[in-house]
Amino acid sequence: MTTSTAKLQEIYNQQGFLSALPVLNEAELSEARHAFSELEKEFGVEYTTYSLHNVHLQYPWVRDLTKHPEILQAVKAILGPDIILLDSRFICKYPTLKPDIQENEEGETKHDGSVGEDRLPYVAWHQDMRYWGIAGGPVLSVWLGLDDSLEENGALRVIPGSHHIGMLPHRQAIRPGNMLSVNQEIPEELVQADNAVLCPLLAGQMSIHDGLLVHASDANTSQRRRCGFVIRYVPTCAYPIQDPDRPRKFHATVLASGTDKFNHFSSKATSALHSHLPRNI
């Protein structure tokens, strides 16, 4: 990564995100894709769509991704040297539209909308901080692409600078197919969708965004999978807050970089995990 730390900080602070940052080389990408294909075989694509949650606790290759030097370099540029891995999840949008067997006069194959395109999996406009129950510091989300993430297969869309407006109201999503686990969305009248920017990635690249950034992703209308690894980081000064309406537990936290003098996420489980990781990365 050649961009200076100061420049990364400046762009991120203004826009709330950075995109198309290189992470995995060809060999690393090949290894990660092969390892993920083994999980697909073991669990099936219905499960691997959204349910591979915090498997960095089980698989060393996943844990290694969370502390990849290129990822931590960018994260430390934003959050500082002392960082906790809060949570991780693989998210896959598999091809769901079948190509029409009929060709038009130009010989082009078209998608058949009869399969229910309006119900394809998508992610509604939202802010991550609505779900995390964290105070005392920001949440930074990484999307690491195992596949190319392009417009046609549902790449990330963001509203630049929207992290400056604070927390927006969320409601239950009206449109079916929302992949968010609690099915929430920001009402469309509060989203400046005309300002949205697409964040395409090549496999092996990542984007990062602030927990208050308004973002979403459309359905995969292509014949190509769109798989990414989402990792959430917080500075060690951040701490969980209690919400009786939505109890939260953070059993998968790991010290990713530096030292933790606050111990806001400490437990017997995380202490055991920390003992198997380098103290300084």
Coordinates of C-alpha atoms in Angstrom, one line a residue:
M1 CA 0.0 0.0 0.0
T2 CA 1.7 3.2 -1.2
T3 CA -0.7 5.9 -0.1
S4 CA 0.6 7.7 3.0
T5 CA -1.1 7.3 6.3
A6 CA -1.9 11.0 6.5
K7 CA -3.6 10.8 3.0
L8 CA -5.6 7.7 4.0
Q9 CA -6.8 9.5 7.1
E10 CA -7.7 12.6 5.3
I11 CA -9.8 10.8 2.6
Y12 CA -11.4 8.5 5.1
N13 CA -12.3 11.3 7.5
Q14 CA -13.9 13.3 4.7
Q15 CA -15.7 10.5 2.8
G16 CA -16.2 7.8 5.4
F17 CA -14.7 5.1 3.3
L18 CA -11.8 3.9 1.2
S19 CA -12.1 1.5 -1.7
A20 CA -10.1 -0.8 -4.1
L21 CA -7.2 -1.1 -1.6
P22 CA -4.9 -4.1 -2.5
V23 CA -4.6 -6.9 0.0
L24 CA -4.1 -10.4 -1.3
N25 CA -1.6 -11.4 -3.9
E26 CA -2.4 -14.1 -6.4
A27 CA -1.1 -17.0 -4.3
E28 CA -2.9 -15.7 -1.2
L29 CA -6.2 -15.2 -3.1
S30 CA -6.0 -18.7 -4.6
E31 CA -5.4 -20.2 -1.2
A32 CA -8.3 -18.3 0.4
R33 CA -10.7 -19.2 -2.4
H34 CA -9.8 -22.9 -2.3
A35 CA -10.2 -22.9 1.5
F36 CA -13.6 -21.2 1.2
S37 CA -14.7 -23.7 -1.5
E38 CA -14.1 -26.5 1.1
L39 CA -16.5 -24.7 3.5
E40 CA -19.0 -24.5 0.7
K41 CA -18.7 -28.3 0.2
E42 CA -19.0 -29.0 3.9
F43 CA -21.9 -26.7 4.7
G44 CA -23.7 -26.0 1.4
V45 CA -24.3 -22.7 -0.3
E46 CA -27.5 -21.9 1.6
Y47 CA -25.5 -21.8 4.8
T48 CA -22.4 -20.1 3.4
T49 CA -24.6 -17.3 2.1
Y50 CA -24.6 -15.5 5.5
S51 CA -24.1 -18.0 8.4
L52 CA -20.3 -18.3 8.5
H53 CA -20.1 -16.0 11.4
N54 CA -17.0 -15.5 13.5
V55 CA -15.3 -18.6 12.1
H56 CA -11.9 -16.9 12.7
L57 CA -12.3 -18.7 16.0
Q58 CA -12.2 -22.1 14.2
Y59 CA -10.1 -21.8 11.1
P60 CA -6.5 -20.5 11.2
W61 CA -6.6 -19.4 7.6
V62 CA -9.6 -17.1 8.4
R63 CA -7.9 -15.8 11.5
D64 CA -4.8 -15.1 9.4
L65 CA -6.9 -13.0 7.0
T66 CA -8.1 -10.8 9.9
K67 CA -4.5 -9.9 10.8
H68 CA -3.2 -9.7 7.2
P69 CA -0.5 -6.9 7.2
E70 CA -2.1 -5.0 4.4
I71 CA -5.5 -4.9 6.2
L72 CA -4.0 -3.9 9.6
Q73 CA -1.9 -1.2 7.9
A74 CA -5.0 0.5 6.7
V75 CA -7.0 -0.1 9.9
K76 CA -4.2 1.2 12.1
A77 CA -4.0 4.3 9.9
I78 CA -7.6 5.1 10.9
L79 CA -8.1 3.7 14.4
G80 CA -4.5 3.9 15.8
P81 CA -2.1 1.1 16.8
D82 CA -4.3 -0.7 19.5
I83 CA -7.1 -2.6 17.8
I84 CA -9.6 -5.2 18.6
L85 CA -11.2 -7.6 16.1
L86 CA -14.9 -7.3 17.0
D87 CA -16.6 -9.7 14.6
S88 CA -16.3 -11.4 11.2
R89 CA -18.6 -12.9 8.7
F90 CA -18.5 -14.3 5.1
I91 CA -21.3 -12.9 2.9
C92 CA -22.1 -14.4 -0.4
K93 CA -24.6 -13.4 -3.1
Y94 CA -24.9 -16.5 -5.3
P95 CA -26.4 -16.3 -8.8
T96 CA -30.1 -16.7 -8.5
L97 CA -31.4 -15.6 -11.9
K98 CA -31.4 -18.2 -14.7
P99 CA -30.5 -17.0 -18.2
D100 CA -33.4 -17.1 -20.6
I101 CA -32.8 -20.0 -23.0
Q102 CA -34.2 -17.8 -25.8
E103 CA -31.8 -15.4 -27.6
N104 CA -32.8 -12.1 -29.1
E105 CA -32.1 -11.1 -32.7
E106 CA -28.6 -10.0 -31.8
G107 CA -27.8 -13.3 -30.3
E108 CA -27.7 -11.9 -26.7
T109 CA -28.9 -14.0 -23.8
K110 CA -31.2 -12.2 -21.4
H111 CA -32.2 -12.8 -17.8
D112 CA -35.6 -14.2 -17.3
G113 CA -37.4 -11.9 -14.8
S114 CA -40.0 -14.5 -14.2
V115 CA -37.9 -16.1 -11.4
G116 CA -38.8 -13.2 -9.1
E117 CA -36.1 -10.6 -9.5
D118 CA -37.9 -8.3 -7.1
R119 CA -37.2 -10.9 -4.3
L120 CA -33.5 -11.4 -4.9
P121 CA -31.2 -11.1 -1.8
Y122 CA -30.0 -7.5 -1.3
V123 CA -28.8 -5.3 1.5
A124 CA -30.9 -2.3 2.4
W125 CA -29.6 1.2 3.2
H126 CA -28.3 1.1 6.8
Q127 CA -25.6 2.1 9.2
D128 CA -23.6 -0.6 11.0
M129 CA -23.5 1.3 14.3
R130 CA -27.3 0.7 14.5
Y131 CA -26.5 -3.0 15.2
W132 CA -23.3 -3.0 17.2
G133 CA -24.0 -1.2 20.4
I134 CA -20.5 0.3 20.7
A135 CA -19.6 3.6 22.3
G136 CA -16.3 5.3 23.1
G137 CA -14.8 4.8 19.7
P138 CA -15.7 4.1 16.0
V139 CA -16.4 0.8 14.3
L140 CA -14.5 0.2 11.1
S141 CA -15.8 -2.4 8.6
V142 CA -13.6 -4.2 6.1
W143 CA -15.0 -5.9 3.0
L144 CA -12.3 -8.2 1.5
G145 CA -13.3 -9.6 -1.9
L146 CA -12.8 -13.3 -2.6
D147 CA -14.6 -12.6 -5.9
D148 CA -14.8 -9.5 -8.1
S149 CA -17.5 -7.2 -6.7
L150 CA -19.1 -5.3 -9.5
E151 CA -22.3 -3.5 -10.3
E152 CA -24.0 -6.5 -11.9
N153 CA -23.3 -8.9 -9.0
G154 CA -24.3 -6.5 -6.2
A155 CA -21.2 -4.4 -5.2
L156 CA -21.2 -2.1 -2.3
R157 CA -22.9 1.4 -2.6
V158 CA -22.1 4.2 -0.2
I159 CA -23.3 7.8 0.4
P160 CA -20.0 9.7 0.7
G161 CA -19.8 11.9 3.8
S162 CA -22.9 10.5 5.3
H163 CA -21.1 9.3 8.5
H164 CA -21.0 13.0 9.5
I165 CA -24.8 13.2 10.0
G166 CA -25.1 10.9 12.9
M167 CA -27.4 8.0 13.5
L168 CA -30.5 7.9 11.3
P169 CA -33.8 6.3 12.1
H170 CA -34.2 2.7 10.9
R171 CA -37.4 0.7 10.3
Q172 CA -38.4 -2.7 9.2
A173 CA -37.6 -3.1 5.5
I174 CA -40.6 -3.0 3.2
R175 CA -39.1 -4.8 0.2
P176 CA -38.6 -8.6 0.7
G177 CA -35.1 -10.1 0.4
N178 CA -33.2 -7.9 2.8
M179 CA -30.1 -9.9 3.9
L180 CA -29.7 -7.9 7.2
S181 CA -30.3 -10.2 10.1
V182 CA -32.8 -7.9 11.8
N183 CA -34.4 -6.8 8.4
Q184 CA -33.9 -3.1 9.0
E185 CA -33.5 -0.2 6.6
I186 CA -33.2 3.6 6.6
P187 CA -36.4 5.1 5.1
E188 CA -35.7 6.1 1.5
E189 CA -36.8 9.7 2.1
L190 CA -33.8 10.0 4.5
V191 CA -31.2 8.6 2.0
Q192 CA -29.6 10.9 -0.5
A193 CA -29.5 8.1 -3.1
D194 CA -28.6 10.4 -5.9
N195 CA -25.3 10.9 -4.2
A196 CA -24.6 7.2 -4.0
V197 CA -21.2 5.9 -5.2
L198 CA -20.5 2.3 -6.4
C199 CA -17.4 0.7 -4.8
P200 CA -16.3 -2.0 -7.3
L201 CA -13.5 -4.3 -6.2
L202 CA -11.4 -6.9 -7.9
A203 CA -10.9 -10.2 -6.0
G204 CA -8.1 -9.7 -3.4
Q205 CA -9.0 -6.0 -2.9
M206 CA -10.8 -4.5 0.0
S207 CA -12.9 -1.5 0.9
I208 CA -13.2 0.0 4.4
H209 CA -16.0 2.1 5.8
D210 CA -17.0 3.9 9.0
G211 CA -19.8 2.5 11.2
L212 CA -22.0 5.5 10.6
L213 CA -21.6 5.5 6.8
V214 CA -24.9 5.0 5.0
H215 CA -24.5 2.0 2.6
A216 CA -26.3 -0.8 0.8
S217 CA -25.8 -3.3 -2.0
D218 CA -28.1 -4.4 -4.8
A219 CA -29.1 -7.9 -5.8
N220 CA -26.8 -10.1 -7.8
T221 CA -28.4 -10.2 -11.3
S222 CA -25.4 -11.8 -12.9
Q223 CA -24.3 -15.4 -13.3
R224 CA -21.2 -14.8 -11.0
R225 CA -20.9 -15.3 -7.3
R226 CA -20.1 -12.3 -5.2
C227 CA -18.3 -13.4 -2.0
G228 CA -16.6 -11.3 0.5
F229 CA -15.2 -11.5 4.0
V230 CA -16.5 -8.7 6.4
I231 CA -14.3 -7.9 9.4
R232 CA -15.2 -5.3 12.1
Y233 CA -12.5 -3.6 14.1
V234 CA -12.7 -1.1 17.0
P235 CA -10.0 0.7 18.9
T236 CA -9.3 -0.7 22.3
C237 CA -10.9 2.4 24.0
A238 CA -14.3 1.4 22.6
Y239 CA -16.7 -0.4 24.8
P240 CA -20.0 -2.3 24.5
I241 CA -23.2 -0.7 25.7
Q242 CA -26.3 -2.4 27.1
D243 CA -29.6 -2.5 25.2
P244 CA -32.3 -4.5 26.9
D245 CA -34.3 -4.6 23.6
R246 CA -31.3 -6.1 21.7
P247 CA -28.9 -7.9 24.0
R248 CA -25.4 -8.1 22.5
K249 CA -22.6 -10.5 23.4
F250 CA -19.1 -10.2 22.0
H251 CA -17.6 -13.7 22.4
A252 CA -15.4 -13.6 19.4
T253 CA -13.2 -10.5 20.1
V254 CA -9.5 -10.8 19.6
L255 CA -6.7 -8.4 20.1
A256 CA -5.6 -7.7 16.5
S257 CA -2.8 -5.2 17.1
G258 CA -0.9 -3.4 19.9
T259 CA -2.0 -3.7 23.5
D260 CA -5.3 -3.4 25.3
K261 CA -5.1 -1.4 28.6
F262 CA -8.8 -1.1 28.8
N263 CA -10.0 -4.7 28.7
H264 CA -13.6 -3.7 27.8
F265 CA -14.1 -6.9 25.9
S266 CA -12.2 -9.2 28.2
S267 CA -13.4 -12.6 29.2
K268 CA -12.0 -16.1 29.8
A269 CA -12.7 -16.9 26.2
T270 CA -11.0 -13.9 24.7
S271 CA -8.1 -14.2 27.1
A272 CA -7.5 -17.7 25.9
L273 CA -7.6 -16.5 22.3
H274 CA -5.2 -13.6 22.9
S275 CA -2.6 -16.1 24.3
H276 CA -2.4 -17.7 20.9
L277 CA -1.9 -14.4 19.0
P278 CA 1.2 -12.2 18.7
R279 CA 1.1 -9.4 21.2
N280 CA 2.3 -6.9 18.7
I281 CA 1.6 -7.0 14.9

